[in-house]
Amino acid sequence: MIKVKVHVTLRESVLDPQGTAVKNSLHAMDYHEVQDVRIGKYLELLIEPSDRPLEETVKEMCEKLLANTVIENYEFEVEEAVTQ
Amino acid sequence: MKFAVIVFPGSNCDIDMYHAVKDELGEEVEYVWHDEADLSQFDGVLLPGGFSYGDYLRSGSIARFSNVMTEVVKAAEAGKPVLGVCNGFQILLEAGLLPGAMLRNQGLKFICRPVELEVVNNGTMFTQAYQPNERITVPVAHGEGNYFCDADTLKQLEANGQIAFRYADNPNGSLLSIAGITNEKGNVLGMMPHPERAVDELLGSADGLKLFQSIVKHWRDSHVVNA
């Protein structure tokens, strides 16, 4: 099996109300050094190797379902040969 | 006129929608399960509010791949009226039937109260029973109703008259206070406020009923001409 780690984050141009709330909370706890907080999603996919190019398939999954590219960016990393 | 109310796992305004059409509007209506693969017998499609698939991943993102959505796209392409309310609106956005996306409300709070809307375009098949710039009262109930799209899309929405409703007092941070938009053709409307919950004075407002009456009037007018 191949493990793929997908990170989905809000685009820079999009205000992140959740991140802002967490930042304000950190400030209230006196962590004033925190300049900004952005909240995203982390997904792990376990994928069976196939003939299809993996990167292409994952990109397709990200653009169709895992991320909404109107408001979100995504990136992923591939971890080879994970034994289950 | 015969309406379909699409029921997804997690829909919770389907009964309100059914009631609005059957009891207040007096038209035919049926529930259609999300697995169904045929909407050809219906004249209009209603996507109700709720939390389809638990809002997992993003609101509407999983529902968008339900079997029935292929049929909803077909109905939209055929020019039939398609109305998505709240979660229904989110599903239409995810399906690409309407442009843009929803963010969490700017204040992070779930908002549930009547709001005042301005009818921005009363020339659509959904709004023709309203006066130009009419102020109406319709309830909202959502946590992710902060409408977002890129600057070009926003310009197009304005230029094409696709903004159907605006909030009088923006409750959620939506761009240009957008509460509801149509597609370019004007036969698909998505809105966050719930017109189906404002169909009788007993509910606090009957202002939503005119939206459903507009759809029926448009349908009757075009079918009498074609007959």
mmCIF file of C-alpha atoms in Angstrom:
data_model
loop_
_atom_site.group_PDB
_atom_site.id
_atom_site.type_symbol
_atom_site.label_atom_id
_atom_site.label_comp_id
_atom_site.label_asym_id
_atom_site.label_seq_id
_atom_site.Cartn_x
_atom_site.Cartn_y
_atom_site.Cartn_z
ATOM 1 C CA MET A 1 0.000 0.000 0.000
ATOM 2 C CA ILE A 2 1.042 3.545 -0.606
ATOM 3 C CA LYS A 3 0.254 6.224 1.918
ATOM 4 C CA VAL A 4 -0.593 9.654 0.569
ATOM 5 C CA LYS A 5 -0.821 12.600 2.949
ATOM 6 C CA VAL A 6 -3.070 15.372 1.693
ATOM 7 C CA HIS A 7 -3.156 18.864 3.198
ATOM 8 C CA VAL A 8 -6.043 21.137 2.318
ATOM 9 C CA THR A 9 -5.792 24.793 3.342
ATOM 10 C CA LEU A 10 -7.853 27.891 2.701
ATOM 11 C CA ARG A 11 -6.413 30.117 0.005
ATOM 12 C CA GLU A 12 -4.401 33.071 1.269
ATOM 13 C CA SER A 13 -6.954 35.505 -0.142
ATOM 14 C CA VAL A 14 -9.748 33.908 1.879
ATOM 15 C CA LEU A 15 -10.435 35.050 5.434
ATOM 16 C CA ASP A 16 -10.213 32.138 7.892
ATOM 17 C CA PRO A 17 -12.666 32.848 10.741
ATOM 18 C CA GLN A 18 -11.711 29.671 12.640
ATOM 19 C CA GLY A 19 -8.026 30.513 12.449
ATOM 20 C CA THR A 20 -8.748 34.052 13.611
ATOM 21 C CA ALA A 21 -10.699 32.748 16.621
ATOM 22 C CA VAL A 22 -7.820 30.443 17.569
ATOM 23 C CA LYS A 23 -5.314 33.273 17.143
ATOM 24 C CA ASN A 24 -7.388 35.509 19.436
ATOM 25 C CA SER A 25 -7.501 32.722 21.992
ATOM 26 C CA LEU A 26 -3.712 32.279 21.841
ATOM 27 C CA HIS A 27 -3.345 36.020 22.347
ATOM 28 C CA ALA A 28 -5.682 35.841 25.343
ATOM 29 C CA MET A 29 -3.303 33.188 26.732
ATOM 30 C CA ASP A 30 -0.469 35.706 26.337
ATOM 31 C CA TYR A 31 1.129 34.096 23.274
ATOM 32 C CA HIS A 32 1.365 37.484 21.588
ATOM 33 C CA GLU A 33 4.141 36.313 19.297
ATOM 34 C CA VAL A 34 1.581 34.452 17.167
ATOM 35 C CA GLN A 35 1.065 36.552 14.069
ATOM 36 C CA ASP A 36 -1.483 34.435 12.240
ATOM 37 C CA VAL A 37 -3.286 31.093 12.452
ATOM 38 C CA ARG A 38 -4.724 29.253 9.462
ATOM 39 C CA ILE A 39 -6.740 26.082 9.942
ATOM 40 C CA GLY A 40 -6.721 23.360 7.312
ATOM 41 C CA LYS A 41 -7.517 19.679 6.879
ATOM 42 C CA TYR A 42 -5.218 16.719 6.874
ATOM 43 C CA LEU A 43 -6.248 13.526 5.098
ATOM 44 C CA GLU A 44 -4.440 10.207 4.834
ATOM 45 C CA LEU A 45 -5.191 8.008 1.866
ATOM 46 C CA LEU A 46 -4.070 4.387 1.689
ATOM 47 C CA ILE A 47 -3.884 3.492 -1.951
ATOM 48 C CA GLU A 48 -3.350 0.180 -3.655
ATOM 49 C CA PRO A 49 -0.710 0.460 -6.380
ATOM 50 C CA SER A 50 -2.154 0.278 -9.894
ATOM 51 C CA ASP A 51 -1.193 0.993 -13.486
ATOM 52 C CA ARG A 52 -2.558 4.524 -13.288
ATOM 53 C CA PRO A 53 0.049 7.141 -12.422
ATOM 54 C CA LEU A 54 -0.492 7.767 -8.708
ATOM 55 C CA GLU A 55 0.181 11.493 -8.707
ATOM 56 C CA GLU A 56 -2.297 12.033 -11.481
ATOM 57 C CA THR A 57 -5.003 10.061 -9.671
ATOM 58 C CA VAL A 58 -4.479 11.886 -6.381
ATOM 59 C CA LYS A 59 -4.513 15.259 -8.129
ATOM 60 C CA GLU A 60 -7.825 14.288 -9.708
ATOM 61 C CA MET A 61 -9.274 13.239 -6.340
ATOM 62 C CA CYS A 62 -8.141 16.504 -4.771
ATOM 63 C CA GLU A 63 -9.669 18.655 -7.480
ATOM 64 C CA LYS A 64 -12.924 16.730 -7.726
ATOM 65 C CA LEU A 65 -13.697 16.124 -4.065
ATOM 66 C CA LEU A 66 -11.054 16.650 -1.398
ATOM 67 C CA ALA A 67 -10.503 20.357 -1.978
ATOM 68 C CA ASN A 68 -12.783 23.077 -3.310
ATOM 69 C CA THR A 69 -10.357 25.017 -5.463
ATOM 70 C CA VAL A 70 -12.552 28.133 -5.370
ATOM 71 C CA ILE A 71 -11.518 28.654 -1.746
ATOM 72 C CA GLU A 72 -8.865 26.023 -0.986
ATOM 73 C CA ASN A 73 -5.365 24.955 -1.970
ATOM 74 C CA TYR A 74 -4.072 21.432 -1.616
ATOM 75 C CA GLU A 75 -0.745 19.681 -1.560
ATOM 76 C CA PHE A 76 0.163 16.063 -1.023
ATOM 77 C CA GLU A 77 3.138 13.869 -0.301
ATOM 78 C CA VAL A 78 3.568 10.213 -1.165
ATOM 79 C CA GLU A 79 5.004 7.742 1.319
ATOM 80 C CA GLU A 80 6.172 4.622 -0.472
ATOM 81 C CA ALA A 81 5.370 1.026 0.402
ATOM 82 C CA VAL A 82 3.482 1.096 3.663
ATOM 83 C CA THR A 83 2.761 -2.384 5.006
ATOM 84 C CA GLN A 84 -0.590 -2.803 6.661
ATOM 85 C CA MET B 1 -46.972 21.620 -11.807
ATOM 86 C CA LYS B 2 -45.122 18.730 -10.221
ATOM 87 C CA PHE B 3 -42.146 19.280 -7.902
ATOM 88 C CA ALA B 4 -39.512 16.872 -6.637
ATOM 89 C CA VAL B 5 -38.056 17.405 -3.152
ATOM 90 C CA ILE B 6 -34.695 15.632 -3.160
ATOM 91 C CA VAL B 7 -33.959 13.852 0.118
ATOM 92 C CA PHE B 8 -30.302 13.267 1.019
ATOM 93 C CA PRO B 9 -29.160 11.430 4.125
ATOM 94 C CA GLY B 10 -29.148 14.338 6.566
ATOM 95 C CA SER B 11 -31.741 16.553 4.854
ATOM 96 C CA ASN B 12 -33.908 18.128 7.543
ATOM 97 C CA CYS B 13 -35.928 20.788 5.743
ATOM 98 C CA ASP B 14 -37.448 18.349 3.262
ATOM 99 C CA ILE B 15 -40.730 18.179 5.201
ATOM 100 C CA ASP B 16 -40.960 21.993 5.359
ATOM 101 C CA MET B 17 -40.364 22.165 1.619
ATOM 102 C CA TYR B 18 -42.991 19.491 0.939
ATOM 103 C CA HIS B 19 -45.480 21.276 3.191
ATOM 104 C CA ALA B 20 -44.853 24.625 1.479
ATOM 105 C CA VAL B 21 -45.551 23.203 -1.974
ATOM 106 C CA LYS B 22 -48.410 20.848 -1.126
ATOM 107 C CA ASP B 23 -50.350 22.715 1.548
ATOM 108 C CA GLU B 24 -49.545 26.379 1.004
ATOM 109 C CA LEU B 25 -48.907 26.495 -2.742
ATOM 110 C CA GLY B 26 -51.346 23.731 -3.620
ATOM 111 C CA GLU B 27 -49.187 22.024 -6.240
ATOM 112 C CA GLU B 28 -48.104 18.404 -6.657
ATOM 113 C CA VAL B 29 -44.953 17.309 -4.883
ATOM 114 C CA GLU B 30 -43.068 14.085 -4.164
ATOM 115 C CA TYR B 31 -40.033 13.157 -2.129
ATOM 116 C CA VAL B 32 -37.216 11.722 -4.246
ATOM 117 C CA TRP B 33 -34.449 9.705 -2.558
ATOM 118 C CA HIS B 34 -30.867 10.675 -3.448
ATOM 119 C CA ASP B 35 -30.267 7.305 -5.115
ATOM 120 C CA GLU B 36 -32.978 7.824 -7.732
ATOM 121 C CA ALA B 37 -31.891 8.068 -11.307
ATOM 122 C CA ASP B 38 -34.903 9.622 -13.006
ATOM 123 C CA LEU B 39 -36.427 13.068 -12.610
ATOM 124 C CA SER B 40 -38.014 13.271 -16.043
ATOM 125 C CA GLN B 41 -41.605 13.233 -14.674
ATOM 126 C CA PHE B 42 -40.998 16.394 -12.600
ATOM 127 C CA ASP B 43 -41.374 20.009 -13.726
ATOM 128 C CA GLY B 44 -39.242 21.507 -10.979
ATOM 129 C CA VAL B 45 -36.565 20.326 -8.551
ATOM 130 C CA LEU B 46 -36.169 21.466 -4.931
ATOM 131 C CA LEU B 47 -33.022 20.772 -2.910
ATOM 132 C CA PRO B 48 -33.865 21.309 0.748
ATOM 133 C CA GLY B 49 -31.729 22.446 3.654
ATOM 134 C CA GLY B 50 -30.096 20.210 6.219
ATOM 135 C CA PHE B 51 -26.765 18.552 6.759
ATOM 136 C CA SER B 52 -26.358 16.123 3.876
ATOM 137 C CA TYR B 53 -23.788 13.447 4.725
ATOM 138 C CA GLY B 54 -23.159 15.212 8.024
ATOM 139 C CA ASP B 55 -21.484 18.127 6.201
ATOM 140 C CA TYR B 56 -18.339 15.965 6.252
ATOM 141 C CA LEU B 57 -15.372 17.343 4.321
ATOM 142 C CA ARG B 58 -17.333 20.471 3.261
ATOM 143 C CA SER B 59 -21.053 21.259 3.190
ATOM 144 C CA GLY B 60 -22.567 19.694 0.097
ATOM 145 C CA SER B 61 -19.345 18.161 -1.179
ATOM 146 C CA ILE B 62 -20.423 14.533 -0.809
ATOM 147 C CA ALA B 63 -24.078 15.022 -1.750
ATOM 148 C CA ARG B 64 -22.882 16.538 -4.986
ATOM 149 C CA PHE B 65 -21.821 13.037 -6.110
ATOM 150 C CA SER B 66 -25.167 11.357 -5.301
ATOM 151 C CA ASN B 67 -26.810 9.503 -8.182
ATOM 152 C CA VAL B 68 -29.672 11.929 -8.358
ATOM 153 C CA MET B 69 -27.347 14.878 -8.991
ATOM 154 C CA THR B 70 -26.697 13.682 -12.544
ATOM 155 C CA GLU B 71 -30.451 14.054 -13.041
ATOM 156 C CA VAL B 72 -30.525 17.445 -11.315
ATOM 157 C CA VAL B 73 -27.848 18.644 -13.750
ATOM 158 C CA LYS B 74 -29.961 17.321 -16.642
ATOM 159 C CA ALA B 75 -33.052 19.115 -15.318
ATOM 160 C CA ALA B 76 -31.043 22.336 -14.998
ATOM 161 C CA GLU B 77 -29.722 21.982 -18.536
ATOM 162 C CA ALA B 78 -33.262 21.360 -19.790
ATOM 163 C CA GLY B 79 -34.257 24.739 -18.346
ATOM 164 C CA LYS B 80 -36.427 23.368 -15.541
ATOM 165 C CA PRO B 81 -36.507 25.442 -12.353
ATOM 166 C CA VAL B 82 -34.024 24.133 -9.784
ATOM 167 C CA LEU B 83 -34.121 25.704 -6.317
ATOM 168 C CA GLY B 84 -31.515 24.946 -3.658
ATOM 169 C CA VAL B 85 -32.085 26.330 -0.169
ATOM 170 C CA CYS B 86 -29.327 26.472 2.462
ATOM 171 C CA ASN B 87 -27.609 23.069 2.236
ATOM 172 C CA GLY B 88 -29.306 22.775 -1.170
ATOM 173 C CA PHE B 89 -27.514 25.986 -2.201
ATOM 174 C CA GLN B 90 -24.218 24.573 -0.928
ATOM 175 C CA ILE B 91 -24.794 21.422 -3.001
ATOM 176 C CA LEU B 92 -25.513 23.485 -6.143
ATOM 177 C CA LEU B 93 -22.234 25.375 -5.589
ATOM 178 C CA GLU B 94 -20.265 22.165 -5.092
ATOM 179 C CA ALA B 95 -21.898 20.692 -8.198
ATOM 180 C CA GLY B 96 -20.805 23.705 -10.230
ATOM 181 C CA LEU B 97 -24.401 24.558 -11.186
ATOM 182 C CA LEU B 98 -23.788 27.909 -9.506
ATOM 183 C CA PRO B 99 -20.460 29.746 -9.180
ATOM 184 C CA GLY B 100 -18.593 30.353 -5.910
ATOM 185 C CA ALA B 101 -18.258 28.601 -2.568
ATOM 186 C CA MET B 102 -19.372 28.895 1.060
ATOM 187 C CA LEU B 103 -17.153 29.787 3.992
ATOM 188 C CA ARG B 104 -17.937 29.613 7.690
ATOM 189 C CA ASN B 105 -19.954 32.603 8.885
ATOM 190 C CA GLN B 106 -17.649 35.514 9.608
ATOM 191 C CA GLY B 107 -18.689 35.652 13.280
ATOM 192 C CA LEU B 108 -18.330 31.840 13.526
ATOM 193 C CA LYS B 109 -21.806 31.615 15.044
ATOM 194 C CA PHE B 110 -24.637 29.513 13.736
ATOM 195 C CA ILE B 111 -27.285 32.105 12.893
ATOM 196 C CA CYS B 112 -30.942 31.200 13.225
ATOM 197 C CA ARG B 113 -33.396 34.102 12.997
ATOM 198 C CA PRO B 114 -35.610 35.997 10.565
ATOM 199 C CA VAL B 115 -33.634 38.402 8.369
ATOM 200 C CA GLU B 116 -34.648 41.138 5.989
ATOM 201 C CA LEU B 117 -33.807 40.562 2.328
ATOM 202 C CA GLU B 118 -33.860 42.870 -0.634
ATOM 203 C CA VAL B 119 -35.152 41.458 -3.907
ATOM 204 C CA VAL B 120 -32.346 42.636 -6.176
ATOM 205 C CA ASN B 121 -33.628 41.138 -9.407
ATOM 206 C CA ASN B 122 -37.367 40.575 -9.691
ATOM 207 C CA GLY B 123 -37.042 39.546 -13.323
ATOM 208 C CA THR B 124 -36.223 35.889 -12.677
ATOM 209 C CA MET B 125 -38.654 32.979 -12.769
ATOM 210 C CA PHE B 126 -38.229 32.739 -8.984
ATOM 211 C CA THR B 127 -38.826 36.386 -8.113
ATOM 212 C CA GLN B 128 -41.321 37.817 -10.574
ATOM 213 C CA ALA B 129 -44.126 38.002 -7.986
ATOM 214 C CA TYR B 130 -42.044 40.477 -5.953
ATOM 215 C CA GLN B 131 -41.814 44.228 -6.518
ATOM 216 C CA PRO B 132 -38.471 45.721 -7.615
ATOM 217 C CA ASN B 133 -36.271 46.168 -4.503
ATOM 218 C CA GLU B 134 -39.035 44.770 -2.301
ATOM 219 C CA ARG B 135 -37.956 44.101 1.291
ATOM 220 C CA ILE B 136 -39.045 40.701 2.551
ATOM 221 C CA THR B 137 -38.582 38.770 5.797
ATOM 222 C CA VAL B 138 -37.340 35.179 5.585
ATOM 223 C CA PRO B 139 -35.523 33.130 8.235
ATOM 224 C CA VAL B 140 -31.899 31.984 7.969
ATOM 225 C CA ALA B 141 -30.413 28.998 9.817
ATOM 226 C CA HIS B 142 -26.819 28.278 8.908
ATOM 227 C CA GLY B 143 -23.229 28.134 10.067
ATOM 228 C CA GLU B 144 -21.654 28.252 6.614
ATOM 229 C CA GLY B 145 -23.456 30.900 4.633
ATOM 230 C CA ASN B 146 -20.606 33.292 3.963
ATOM 231 C CA TYR B 147 -20.729 33.464 0.167
ATOM 232 C CA PHE B 148 -17.391 33.780 -1.596
ATOM 233 C CA CYS B 149 -16.255 33.913 -5.220
ATOM 234 C CA ASP B 150 -13.369 35.513 -7.110
ATOM 235 C CA ALA B 151 -13.517 39.133 -8.278
ATOM 236 C CA ASP B 152 -14.234 38.254 -11.929
ATOM 237 C CA THR B 153 -17.131 35.986 -10.998
ATOM 238 C CA LEU B 154 -18.550 38.683 -8.738
ATOM 239 C CA LYS B 155 -18.448 41.191 -11.596
ATOM 240 C CA GLN B 156 -20.226 38.733 -13.861
ATOM 241 C CA LEU B 157 -22.898 38.029 -11.248
ATOM 242 C CA GLU B 158 -23.615 41.742 -11.012
ATOM 243 C CA ALA B 159 -23.440 42.417 -14.740
ATOM 244 C CA ASN B 160 -25.770 39.529 -15.595
ATOM 245 C CA GLY B 161 -28.319 40.306 -12.884
ATOM 246 C CA GLN B 162 -27.612 36.973 -11.231
ATOM 247 C CA ILE B 163 -27.844 38.361 -7.703
ATOM 248 C CA ALA B 164 -31.448 37.614 -6.780
ATOM 249 C CA PHE B 165 -31.429 38.464 -3.063
ATOM 250 C CA ARG B 166 -29.232 40.514 -0.759
ATOM 251 C CA TYR B 167 -29.294 40.754 3.017
ATOM 252 C CA ALA B 168 -30.416 44.159 4.245
ATOM 253 C CA ASP B 169 -27.975 43.688 7.138
ATOM 254 C CA ASN B 170 -25.264 41.167 6.187
ATOM 255 C CA PRO B 171 -25.335 38.539 8.967
ATOM 256 C CA ASN B 172 -22.509 36.229 7.822
ATOM 257 C CA GLY B 173 -19.906 38.217 5.877
ATOM 258 C CA SER B 174 -21.093 37.261 2.370
ATOM 259 C CA LEU B 175 -19.532 39.225 -0.478
ATOM 260 C CA LEU B 176 -21.805 42.115 -1.486
ATOM 261 C CA SER B 177 -24.273 40.800 1.145
ATOM 262 C CA ILE B 178 -25.311 38.097 -1.305
ATOM 263 C CA ALA B 179 -28.140 35.910 0.000
ATOM 264 C CA GLY B 180 -29.150 34.215 -3.261
ATOM 265 C CA ILE B 181 -27.888 33.910 -6.834
ATOM 266 C CA THR B 182 -29.085 32.365 -10.070
ATOM 267 C CA ASN B 183 -27.140 30.765 -12.876
ATOM 268 C CA GLU B 184 -26.643 32.759 -16.046
ATOM 269 C CA LYS B 185 -29.700 31.228 -17.701
ATOM 270 C CA GLY B 186 -31.799 32.133 -14.666
ATOM 271 C CA ASN B 187 -33.394 28.729 -14.041
ATOM 272 C CA VAL B 188 -31.204 27.654 -11.108
ATOM 273 C CA LEU B 189 -31.507 29.603 -7.845
ATOM 274 C CA GLY B 190 -29.484 29.010 -4.701
ATOM 275 C CA MET B 191 -30.263 30.917 -1.514
ATOM 276 C CA MET B 192 -29.257 30.604 2.136
ATOM 277 C CA PRO B 193 -32.514 31.979 3.656
ATOM 278 C CA HIS B 194 -35.443 29.545 3.882
ATOM 279 C CA PRO B 195 -38.479 30.679 1.853
ATOM 280 C CA GLU B 196 -40.220 27.379 2.698
ATOM 281 C CA ARG B 197 -40.247 28.452 6.349
ATOM 282 C CA ALA B 198 -41.992 31.720 5.495
ATOM 283 C CA VAL B 199 -45.156 30.578 3.762
ATOM 284 C CA ASP B 200 -47.796 31.435 6.361
ATOM 285 C CA GLU B 201 -48.309 34.391 8.710
ATOM 286 C CA LEU B 202 -48.501 31.825 11.526
ATOM 287 C CA LEU B 203 -44.786 31.198 10.915
ATOM 288 C CA GLY B 204 -44.031 34.889 11.285
ATOM 289 C CA SER B 205 -43.954 35.683 7.571
ATOM 290 C CA ALA B 206 -45.595 34.573 4.345
ATOM 291 C CA ASP B 207 -43.058 36.407 2.169
ATOM 292 C CA GLY B 208 -41.473 33.178 0.922
ATOM 293 C CA LEU B 209 -44.668 31.966 -0.681
ATOM 294 C CA LYS B 210 -44.353 34.455 -3.560
ATOM 295 C CA LEU B 211 -41.127 32.721 -4.586
ATOM 296 C CA PHE B 212 -42.954 29.446 -5.112
ATOM 297 C CA GLN B 213 -45.869 31.260 -6.759
ATOM 298 C CA SER B 214 -43.399 32.891 -9.155
ATOM 299 C CA ILE B 215 -42.102 29.488 -10.259
ATOM 300 C CA VAL B 216 -45.621 28.186 -10.876
ATOM 301 C CA LYS B 217 -46.681 31.303 -12.748
ATOM 302 C CA HIS B 218 -43.632 31.119 -14.974
ATOM 303 C CA TRP B 219 -44.265 27.435 -15.641
ATOM 304 C CA ARG B 220 -47.972 28.004 -16.444
ATOM 305 C CA ASP B 221 -47.191 30.965 -18.713
ATOM 306 C CA SER B 222 -44.607 29.057 -20.738
ATOM 307 C CA HIS B 223 -46.742 25.932 -20.949
ATOM 308 C CA VAL B 224 -49.882 27.726 -22.055
ATOM 309 C CA VAL B 225 -47.886 29.441 -24.805
ATOM 310 C CA ASN B 226 -46.405 26.121 -25.888
ATOM 311 C CA ALA B 227 -49.710 24.232 -25.766
#
